[in-house]
XYZ file of C-alpha atoms in Angstrom:
614
model
C 11.218 -0.263 8.015
C 13.730 -0.124 5.386
C 14.539 -0.448 1.649
C 16.249 -3.372 0.061
C 17.777 -4.056 -3.327
C 19.813 -6.896 -4.944
C 21.141 -8.647 -7.930
C 21.960 -12.438 -8.536
C 23.906 -13.318 -11.686
C 25.248 -16.912 -12.050
C 27.331 -15.821 -15.072
C 28.976 -12.679 -13.791
C 31.336 -11.632 -11.063
C 29.370 -9.159 -9.075
C 32.456 -8.302 -6.843
C 33.478 -6.178 -9.991
C 29.950 -4.376 -9.942
C 30.165 -2.754 -6.454
C 29.360 0.678 -7.944
C 26.072 -0.699 -9.420
C 25.070 -2.212 -6.276
C 25.833 0.944 -4.385
C 23.737 2.984 -6.880
C 20.829 0.553 -6.551
C 20.934 0.731 -2.717
C 21.170 4.606 -2.619
C 17.884 4.927 -4.463
C 16.384 3.589 -1.282
C 17.916 6.289 1.007
C 14.625 7.880 1.848
C 13.270 4.529 2.990
C 16.301 4.073 5.253
C 17.915 7.271 6.361
C 19.812 5.814 9.451
C 22.268 3.378 7.840
C 23.382 1.571 4.786
C 25.200 -1.616 3.991
C 25.909 -4.182 1.213
C 26.788 -7.787 1.058
C 28.714 -8.632 -2.194
C 29.954 -12.089 -3.276
C 30.728 -13.535 -6.773
C 27.209 -14.108 -7.819
C 25.135 -12.278 -5.371
C 24.842 -8.626 -4.119
C 22.418 -7.404 -1.496
C 21.950 -3.822 -0.432
C 20.137 -2.317 2.445
C 19.076 1.091 3.775
C 17.954 1.118 7.312
C 15.261 2.979 9.234
C 16.071 2.042 12.733
C 12.859 1.193 14.834
C 13.836 -1.948 16.868
C 17.200 -2.559 18.613
C 18.742 0.742 17.287
C 22.363 -0.288 17.739
C 22.112 -4.046 16.896
C 19.855 -4.399 13.935
C 22.216 -3.283 11.141
C 22.005 -5.052 7.812
C 22.823 -6.966 5.694
C 22.949 -9.543 8.603
C 25.147 -12.680 8.124
C 25.116 -16.039 9.893
C 27.629 -18.818 9.520
C 25.975 -22.100 8.595
C 27.514 -25.514 8.053
C 27.932 -25.165 4.267
C 28.702 -21.442 4.144
C 27.204 -17.956 4.915
C 23.593 -17.102 5.045
C 22.796 -13.336 4.544
C 19.609 -11.415 4.940
C 18.185 -7.971 3.925
C 14.771 -7.276 5.275
C 12.201 -4.531 5.205
C 9.309 -4.244 7.636
C 8.527 -5.602 11.113
C 7.739 -9.048 12.517
C 5.359 -8.481 15.366
C 5.660 -12.064 17.012
C 9.614 -11.914 17.019
C 9.780 -12.168 20.823
C 7.911 -15.493 20.949
C 9.860 -16.854 17.935
C 13.185 -15.769 19.566
C 12.132 -17.592 22.763
C 11.381 -20.716 20.861
C 14.629 -20.615 18.905
C 16.559 -20.171 22.052
C 14.938 -23.310 23.310
C 16.095 -25.050 20.211
C 19.663 -23.990 20.924
C 20.170 -20.721 19.055
C 22.151 -17.954 20.653
C 21.358 -14.359 19.704
C 23.841 -11.439 19.353
C 21.166 -8.696 19.043
C 17.573 -7.865 20.173
C 16.383 -7.319 16.566
C 13.620 -9.022 14.762
C 15.998 -9.269 11.627
C 18.155 -11.818 13.615
C 14.987 -13.701 14.613
C 14.007 -14.063 10.933
C 17.620 -15.077 10.005
C 17.963 -17.777 12.613
C 14.397 -18.921 12.006
C 15.558 -19.668 8.337
C 18.587 -21.502 9.674
C 16.111 -23.652 11.791
C 13.107 -24.121 9.564
C 14.348 -23.114 6.135
C 11.671 -21.516 3.824
C 9.128 -22.752 6.365
C 10.037 -19.833 8.612
C 7.566 -17.645 6.598
C 4.428 -19.531 7.850
C 5.512 -18.562 11.423
C 5.854 -14.811 10.846
C 3.237 -12.331 11.816
C 3.922 -8.965 10.512
C 4.776 -6.809 7.385
C 7.769 -7.615 5.498
C 9.698 -8.077 2.206
C 12.899 -9.895 2.625
C 15.771 -11.586 0.656
C 18.017 -14.377 1.992
C 21.127 -15.589 0.244
C 21.943 -19.182 1.116
C 25.516 -19.796 -0.027
C 25.433 -23.649 0.462
C 22.829 -24.057 -2.302
C 23.723 -20.831 -4.208
C 20.144 -19.962 -3.669
C 18.203 -16.609 -3.272
C 14.994 -16.661 -1.330
C 12.526 -13.692 -1.747
C 9.372 -13.453 0.530
C 6.554 -10.912 0.627
C 4.047 -10.628 3.478
C 0.567 -12.037 3.198
C -1.390 -8.909 2.490
C 1.243 -7.070 0.410
C 1.865 -4.396 2.906
C 5.525 -4.023 2.012
C 6.423 -3.929 -1.639
C 8.935 -6.018 -3.502
C 9.613 -5.828 -7.232
C 11.491 -8.230 -9.426
C 13.083 -8.196 -12.918
C 14.232 -11.680 -14.125
C 17.440 -11.719 -16.234
C 18.860 -14.506 -18.358
C 21.065 -15.687 -15.619
C 19.294 -14.561 -12.362
C 17.189 -11.690 -11.078
C 17.337 -8.031 -10.004
C 15.026 -6.950 -7.247
C 14.190 -4.016 -4.918
C 11.653 -2.521 -2.690
C 10.836 0.025 -5.363
C 11.146 0.000 -9.095
C 13.751 2.804 -8.959
C 16.187 0.394 -7.386
C 15.903 -1.975 -10.358
C 15.908 0.882 -12.911
C 19.288 1.959 -11.380
C 20.839 -1.313 -12.853
C 22.210 -0.720 -16.324
C 20.740 -4.077 -17.537
C 17.243 -2.611 -17.202
C 15.763 -0.146 -19.744
C 13.037 2.215 -18.756
C 10.590 0.893 -21.330
C 6.755 1.260 -20.992
C 4.641 -0.529 -23.567
C 0.907 -0.975 -24.091
C 0.554 -3.765 -21.627
C 2.177 -1.657 -18.998
C 0.100 1.413 -19.734
C -3.299 -0.258 -19.612
C -3.434 -0.718 -15.943
C -2.330 2.899 -15.253
C -5.682 3.993 -16.680
C -7.775 0.980 -15.723
C -7.580 1.006 -11.874
C -8.124 -2.756 -11.470
C -4.777 -3.338 -9.542
C -3.577 -6.322 -11.705
C -1.826 -8.470 -9.139
C 1.778 -8.252 -10.321
C 1.713 -5.140 -12.404
C 4.625 -2.718 -12.186
C 4.271 -0.537 -15.222
C 7.858 -1.061 -16.537
C 8.453 -3.791 -19.133
C 10.061 -6.896 -17.713
C 9.293 -5.890 -14.135
C 6.596 -7.278 -11.883
C 5.665 -7.296 -8.253
C 6.192 -10.357 -6.163
C 2.613 -11.420 -5.208
C 1.721 -11.082 -1.617
C 1.961 -14.404 0.427
C 4.534 -15.776 -1.973
C 8.035 -17.350 -1.569
C 10.301 -17.109 -4.741
C 13.511 -18.975 -5.091
C 16.296 -18.282 -7.555
C 19.073 -20.701 -8.233
C 21.060 -22.180 -11.080
C 17.923 -24.162 -12.196
C 15.913 -20.966 -12.617
C 13.036 -19.126 -10.806
C 10.241 -20.902 -8.859
C 7.372 -19.380 -6.977
C 5.034 -20.887 -4.429
C 2.205 -19.314 -2.472
C 2.312 -19.767 1.296
C -0.905 -17.962 2.170
C -4.239 -17.212 0.355
C -7.644 -16.292 1.290
C -9.871 -19.437 1.496
C -13.494 -19.974 2.391
C -14.275 -21.600 5.734
C -17.401 -22.071 7.670
C -18.013 -19.632 10.366
C -19.468 -21.128 13.538
C -19.549 -18.368 16.116
C -22.757 -16.402 16.974
C -22.921 -12.613 16.936
C -21.792 -12.113 20.523
C -18.810 -14.453 20.175
C -17.814 -12.968 16.776
C -17.773 -9.437 18.260
C -15.794 -10.708 21.241
C -13.275 -12.439 18.990
C -12.798 -9.292 16.896
C -12.322 -7.275 19.959
C -9.702 -9.625 21.333
C -7.894 -9.836 18.020
C -7.655 -6.138 17.786
C -6.543 -5.743 21.350
C -3.642 -8.141 20.743
C -2.841 -6.857 17.321
C -2.530 -3.226 18.494
C -0.481 -4.280 21.672
C 1.959 -6.051 19.403
C 2.090 -3.026 16.840
C 2.876 -0.560 19.655
C 6.218 -2.104 20.238
C 8.901 0.313 19.107
C 12.112 1.830 20.302
C 11.334 5.173 18.725
C 8.380 7.596 19.073
C 5.006 6.494 17.692
C 1.715 7.893 17.099
C -1.718 7.167 15.512
C -3.237 8.700 12.366
C -6.649 10.074 13.289
C -9.322 10.991 10.705
C -12.359 10.965 12.990
C -13.822 7.889 11.213
C -14.635 4.619 12.869
C -11.467 2.885 11.730
C -8.846 5.268 12.914
C -10.829 6.183 16.028
C -11.062 2.506 17.035
C -7.187 2.156 16.639
C -6.720 5.552 18.705
C -9.056 4.489 21.376
C -7.537 0.949 21.864
C -3.888 2.374 21.662
C -4.649 5.109 24.059
C -5.920 2.645 26.661
C -3.035 0.362 26.384
C -0.462 3.172 26.584
C -2.394 4.641 29.499
C -1.617 1.415 31.429
C 1.985 1.919 30.768
C 1.813 5.525 32.042
C 2.166 6.902 28.402
C 0.071 9.454 26.536
C -0.885 8.779 23.023
C 0.141 11.223 20.269
C -2.210 11.749 17.262
C -2.170 13.466 13.925
C -4.928 14.514 11.553
C -4.849 16.319 8.097
C -7.152 18.990 7.213
C -7.438 21.902 4.728
C -7.817 25.656 5.182
C -11.515 26.618 5.737
C -12.628 23.055 4.967
C -14.932 22.691 7.926
C -16.560 26.138 7.513
C -17.228 25.766 3.691
C -17.869 22.014 3.474
C -20.299 20.849 0.892
C -21.598 17.249 1.145
C -21.000 15.096 -1.932
C -21.629 11.395 -2.927
C -18.707 10.205 -0.936
C -18.515 12.480 2.134
C -21.472 13.701 4.252
C -19.572 15.554 6.902
C -16.049 17.075 7.424
C -13.666 15.280 9.611
C -12.804 17.942 12.083
C -15.642 17.887 14.563
C -15.211 14.028 15.009
C -11.422 14.330 15.425
C -12.002 16.828 18.285
C -14.490 14.372 19.919
C -11.902 11.597 19.850
C -9.094 13.705 21.161
C -11.331 14.952 23.967
C -12.359 11.375 24.872
C -8.818 9.825 24.789
C -6.751 12.806 25.902
C -4.259 12.449 23.252
C -1.433 14.941 22.420
C -2.823 15.947 19.227
C -1.781 18.005 16.047
C -3.801 19.038 12.956
C -1.672 19.452 9.886
C -3.673 22.079 7.984
C -2.953 22.550 4.266
C -3.647 25.226 1.715
C -4.088 25.064 -2.063
C -0.570 26.356 -2.734
C 0.986 23.571 -0.723
C -1.209 20.975 -2.117
C -0.381 21.979 -5.906
C 3.206 22.783 -5.332
C 5.197 21.172 -8.189
C 7.992 20.277 -5.945
C 5.640 18.236 -3.755
C 4.315 16.711 -7.017
C 7.863 15.690 -8.116
C 8.457 14.207 -4.634
C 5.244 12.164 -4.867
C 5.916 10.806 -8.445
C 9.508 10.105 -7.480
C 8.291 8.035 -4.531
C 5.733 6.124 -6.586
C 7.769 5.794 -9.852
C 4.530 5.951 -11.773
C 1.796 8.584 -12.292
C -1.566 7.574 -10.914
C -3.068 10.986 -10.978
C -4.472 11.070 -7.387
C -3.591 14.633 -6.893
C -4.214 16.150 -3.536
C -4.970 12.616 -2.103
C -1.323 11.852 -2.495
C 0.096 15.275 -1.967
C -1.716 15.889 1.260
C -0.703 12.308 2.553
C 2.809 13.122 1.685
C 2.777 16.436 3.494
C 0.964 14.868 6.540
C 3.634 12.206 6.800
C 6.437 14.723 6.431
C 5.045 16.838 9.287
C 4.542 13.684 11.478
C 8.161 12.640 10.800
C 9.305 15.756 12.721
C 7.998 14.217 15.923
C 7.435 10.413 15.431
C 9.057 7.637 13.432
C 6.267 5.093 13.635
C 2.551 5.634 13.017
C -0.502 3.282 13.309
C -3.169 3.721 10.526
C -6.713 2.516 10.144
C -6.136 1.531 6.508
C -7.789 -1.577 5.325
C -10.743 -1.766 7.628
C -13.115 -0.871 4.932
C -11.928 -3.893 2.888
C -12.000 -6.145 5.842
C -15.280 -5.259 7.344
C -17.185 -3.973 4.253
C -17.265 -0.304 4.765
C -17.201 1.370 1.368
C -20.500 2.685 0.097
C -20.411 0.567 -2.923
C -20.685 -2.480 -0.570
C -24.207 -1.317 0.182
C -25.147 0.067 -3.367
C -27.387 -2.288 -5.337
C -26.294 -1.013 -8.651
C -22.563 -1.304 -7.895
C -23.123 -4.839 -6.562
C -25.011 -6.069 -9.529
C -22.561 -4.605 -12.124
C -20.507 -7.163 -13.948
C -17.298 -5.440 -13.111
C -15.328 -4.194 -10.024
C -17.743 -2.459 -7.679
C -15.356 0.560 -7.227
C -15.454 1.145 -10.857
C -19.319 0.850 -11.109
C -20.292 3.151 -8.054
C -19.758 6.748 -9.038
C -22.813 8.700 -10.316
C -20.638 11.806 -10.829
C -18.810 10.394 -13.722
C -18.544 7.092 -15.510
C -15.482 4.886 -15.916
C -15.502 5.764 -19.610
C -15.479 9.548 -19.006
C -12.291 9.029 -16.966
C -10.779 7.746 -20.207
C -11.729 10.820 -22.301
C -8.477 12.505 -21.408
C -6.445 9.839 -23.155
C -5.202 10.600 -26.666
C -7.593 9.018 -29.169
C -4.885 6.915 -30.893
C -3.667 5.592 -27.685
C -7.147 4.918 -26.393
C -7.845 2.835 -29.286
C -4.703 0.736 -28.840
C -5.380 0.279 -25.116
C -8.765 -1.413 -25.604
C -9.583 -0.599 -21.933
C -13.032 -1.895 -21.635
C -11.794 -5.447 -22.933
C -8.916 -5.245 -20.440
C -11.080 -4.365 -17.424
C -13.515 -7.204 -18.375
C -10.638 -9.675 -18.527
C -9.134 -8.601 -15.235
C -12.587 -8.867 -13.625
C -13.103 -12.359 -14.925
C -9.807 -13.407 -13.776
C -10.246 -11.892 -10.300
C -13.691 -13.558 -9.765
C -12.418 -17.051 -10.910
C -9.938 -16.930 -7.986
C -12.631 -16.801 -5.297
C -13.345 -19.968 -3.230
C -16.878 -20.550 -2.189
C -18.730 -22.767 0.405
C -21.335 -25.189 -0.766
C -24.936 -24.062 -0.345
C -24.122 -20.272 -0.236
C -27.050 -18.115 -0.893
C -26.978 -15.788 -3.957
C -26.283 -12.819 -1.596
C -23.511 -14.509 0.376
C -21.949 -15.768 -2.890
C -21.851 -12.224 -4.254
C -20.617 -10.593 -1.073
C -17.831 -13.052 -0.566
C -16.770 -12.370 -4.156
C -16.832 -8.627 -3.361
C -14.966 -8.831 -0.229
C -12.287 -11.069 -1.940
C -11.901 -8.475 -4.787
C -11.191 -5.775 -2.221
C -8.740 -7.827 -0.175
C -6.796 -9.009 -3.065
C -7.110 -5.979 -5.467
C -8.448 -2.731 -4.058
C -6.511 -2.763 -0.766
C -3.168 -3.323 -2.394
C -3.492 0.053 -4.288
C -4.061 1.806 -0.926
C -1.256 -0.116 0.847
C 1.185 0.676 -1.902
C 0.158 4.488 -1.703
C 0.592 4.391 2.060
C 4.007 2.782 1.818
C 5.378 5.040 -0.838
C 4.155 8.302 0.745
C 5.366 7.370 4.306
C 8.743 5.762 3.303
C 9.442 8.867 1.141
C 10.059 10.685 4.350
C 11.376 7.931 6.553
C 8.169 7.185 8.413
C 7.046 3.616 9.265
C 3.212 3.156 9.059
C 1.677 -0.005 10.519
C -1.718 -1.296 9.531
C -3.292 -3.294 12.323
C -6.282 -4.197 10.257
C -4.068 -6.116 7.813
C -3.106 -8.694 10.446
C -3.782 -11.937 8.734
C -5.567 -13.440 11.696
C -8.100 -10.744 11.680
C -8.467 -10.807 7.915
C -9.126 -14.636 7.755
C -11.631 -14.464 10.656
C -13.653 -11.594 9.402
C -13.523 -12.627 5.743
C -15.358 -15.877 6.729
C -17.999 -14.224 8.711
C -21.360 -14.222 6.816
C -22.562 -10.874 5.322
C -25.596 -10.836 7.753
C -23.058 -10.824 10.584
C -20.940 -8.078 8.989
C -24.130 -5.909 8.825
C -26.023 -7.256 11.879
C -27.059 -3.742 13.046
C -28.186 -2.629 9.682
C -25.038 -0.472 9.117
C -21.744 -0.788 7.412
C -18.816 -2.285 9.551
C -21.203 -3.589 12.228
C -18.663 -5.944 13.675
C -15.987 -3.253 14.096
C -18.474 -0.763 15.593
C -19.628 -3.275 18.203
C -16.082 -4.395 18.965
C -14.696 -0.913 19.581
C -17.781 0.916 20.905
C -16.275 0.998 24.489
C -13.435 3.274 23.298
C -15.457 5.513 20.831
C -17.434 8.772 21.305
C -21.016 8.370 20.313
C -20.649 10.870 17.538
C -18.029 8.617 15.866
C -20.060 5.375 16.487
C -22.965 6.902 14.668
C -21.013 8.465 11.817
C -21.472 7.295 8.282
C -18.470 6.104 6.274
C -16.416 8.909 4.956
C -13.168 8.299 2.975
C -9.794 10.040 3.091
C -10.443 13.805 2.672
C -9.920 15.963 -0.428
C -9.849 19.691 -0.592
C -12.947 21.410 -1.851
C -11.145 24.759 -2.291
C -11.541 25.925 -5.838
C -8.162 27.666 -5.526
C -6.645 24.058 -5.879
C -8.371 23.571 -9.259
C -7.372 27.040 -10.420
C -3.683 26.100 -9.666
C -3.913 22.844 -11.568
C -5.362 24.844 -14.566
C -2.367 27.178 -14.418
C 0.110 24.340 -14.290
C -1.563 22.599 -17.331
C -1.616 25.775 -19.297
C 2.165 25.907 -19.048
C 2.473 22.290 -20.050
C 0.257 23.247 -23.142
C 2.907 25.787 -24.266
C 5.314 22.704 -24.735
C 4.197 21.753 -28.212
C 6.677 18.997 -28.713
C 6.164 17.329 -25.274
C 5.594 13.532 -25.276
C 2.743 14.222 -22.920
C 0.501 14.943 -25.969
C 1.261 11.448 -27.372
C -0.483 10.120 -24.201
C -3.171 12.711 -23.582
C -5.660 14.720 -25.731
C -4.494 18.199 -26.159
C -7.949 19.403 -27.189
C -9.425 17.933 -23.918
C -6.869 19.880 -21.873
C -7.506 23.025 -23.737
C -11.171 22.890 -22.820
C -10.370 21.937 -19.201
C -8.267 24.923 -18.446
C -10.953 27.284 -19.443
C -13.523 25.889 -16.984
C -14.653 27.817 -13.934
C -12.653 26.207 -11.172
C -15.531 26.831 -8.771
C -17.907 24.757 -10.937
C -15.401 22.216 -12.203
C -16.798 18.633 -12.798
C -15.060 15.915 -10.802
C -13.812 14.237 -13.914
C -12.130 17.395 -15.139
C -10.150 17.930 -11.901
C -9.111 14.302 -12.031
C -7.897 14.748 -15.573
C -5.958 17.832 -14.792
C -4.214 16.118 -11.844
C -3.513 13.092 -14.125
C -1.918 15.477 -16.792
C 0.357 16.970 -14.114
C 1.319 13.595 -12.809
C 2.133 12.065 -16.260
C 4.020 15.393 -17.318
C 6.120 15.174 -14.003
C 6.803 11.376 -14.590
C 7.939 12.072 -18.088
C 10.332 14.709 -16.834
C 11.743 12.621 -14.004
C 12.206 9.271 -15.890
C 12.269 10.029 -19.628
C 10.787 6.622 -20.317
C 10.935 4.803 -23.672
C 7.277 4.659 -24.891
C 6.790 1.665 -27.163
C 3.281 1.234 -28.539
C 4.167 -1.270 -31.370
């Protein structure tokens, strides 16, 4: 895993802009603490920061190959899990390899198959290839959007990077945020190419983009499509089990220490059980990590999302698989530490307001990095198998909007917007924006002829999660992990598994009357009974009122800054009321609002953006 950055300008001599290229590359230092490099020619500059995982001495980048018409150079972030098979095939076609790295496999694959190499890749990746012969840049992003890639077109080319900060380091780019950028920040629809900053977008997952003197062109090389599912229940469970076994075997390949993130839920426990079995065959013991909060188990109170604490189930899994386990236990002071908040916002480049969900993940990853460089995660299983509670909630499913926005009974979507300054709220027109995004997302779904009303709706809901909701979580996972130089792999995002399960009928996905029936059946042989019986519980959040009290104190300090641009965005009166509430009885939307205020204030301090509403 690494960080990449680059610049193509057909009207400038970039050999005179080495300092700019170096500055862009250095913004990726956390993503790649092990090495750095640049490739600079007249019209192209590529930068790379490396986190060494495969072929530690040989996989340095940028990597360059000589082709008939000139050099071909690559910078690449991520992992290709089928690189060994591809290398064998390329050797059979006459290619000689200097290294054992997957980077060289992708490079030589491009020399052999051109842009068609991307259809052959299994993995998570964002890459840039400069082809000197055609003076062409090729940008590629993996199918599910696991690895980020941002672009900023210019009049004579493009600027790109793994994170917005790499692009913002180029003096051609202004740190402007306008109304269009701000809407998605509050809407939570995950517009496909949104990047907050004006002029900047994400390269869509499953897309190849080429840049040459004729301009910029994009083509999708993968998308979710509807296909008829012909396997019965037994064969479907067997296929899911076989796929998961192969996927985890591939994703355990590493030349550095690796581990599994374990929450005690079905998803992470399935990964843990399968990984422990495979490592045991090699004579290795699995290492696992969990996050928890001081006194969370003793004082746990069920809510609409979580029925049980994680800790008892984590212990059951560890006892079964015999892993070397560590609980990372956090207190309210650590979770609300402003230095941690600055690290989180600096990693994200935007203020989403997820509070302890982000800070605890960051602190967990920081602790893991002391012992491991690679971690496997159960992320995305809920989107693939239909695990979230709103998949099974009649009200949310019937709502004419994104189900995750319609589910909560604790507070409505509109109440989340009460914190926005009234003038800005009027300009944002968020209800109309959400409705437009929903209509656009639904129109992209393919359906099979003759689908029942239920099947039609559930295919739509699954598609929304696999093309919208999951990308928010993958982005969060990437930013929090790469901020500390940890590579997190997501087996449930293997496109073979996604395609297969997406096309299983809803009655198969729920054949035992439960959520995630297929996954439970496929992994039951490696699960303790307690976990197999457990109801879906999402990533944990602290229930300690001390955390809410700390948020109130931080916001009180902000309220003393009367000329802060924060109060052009948020309603000061709302915040004044919020800081006076009893933290032990604080409503969920109030805590969310306080977290959002701290995030936005921190973002304003770090980036000093130009806010343009007209």
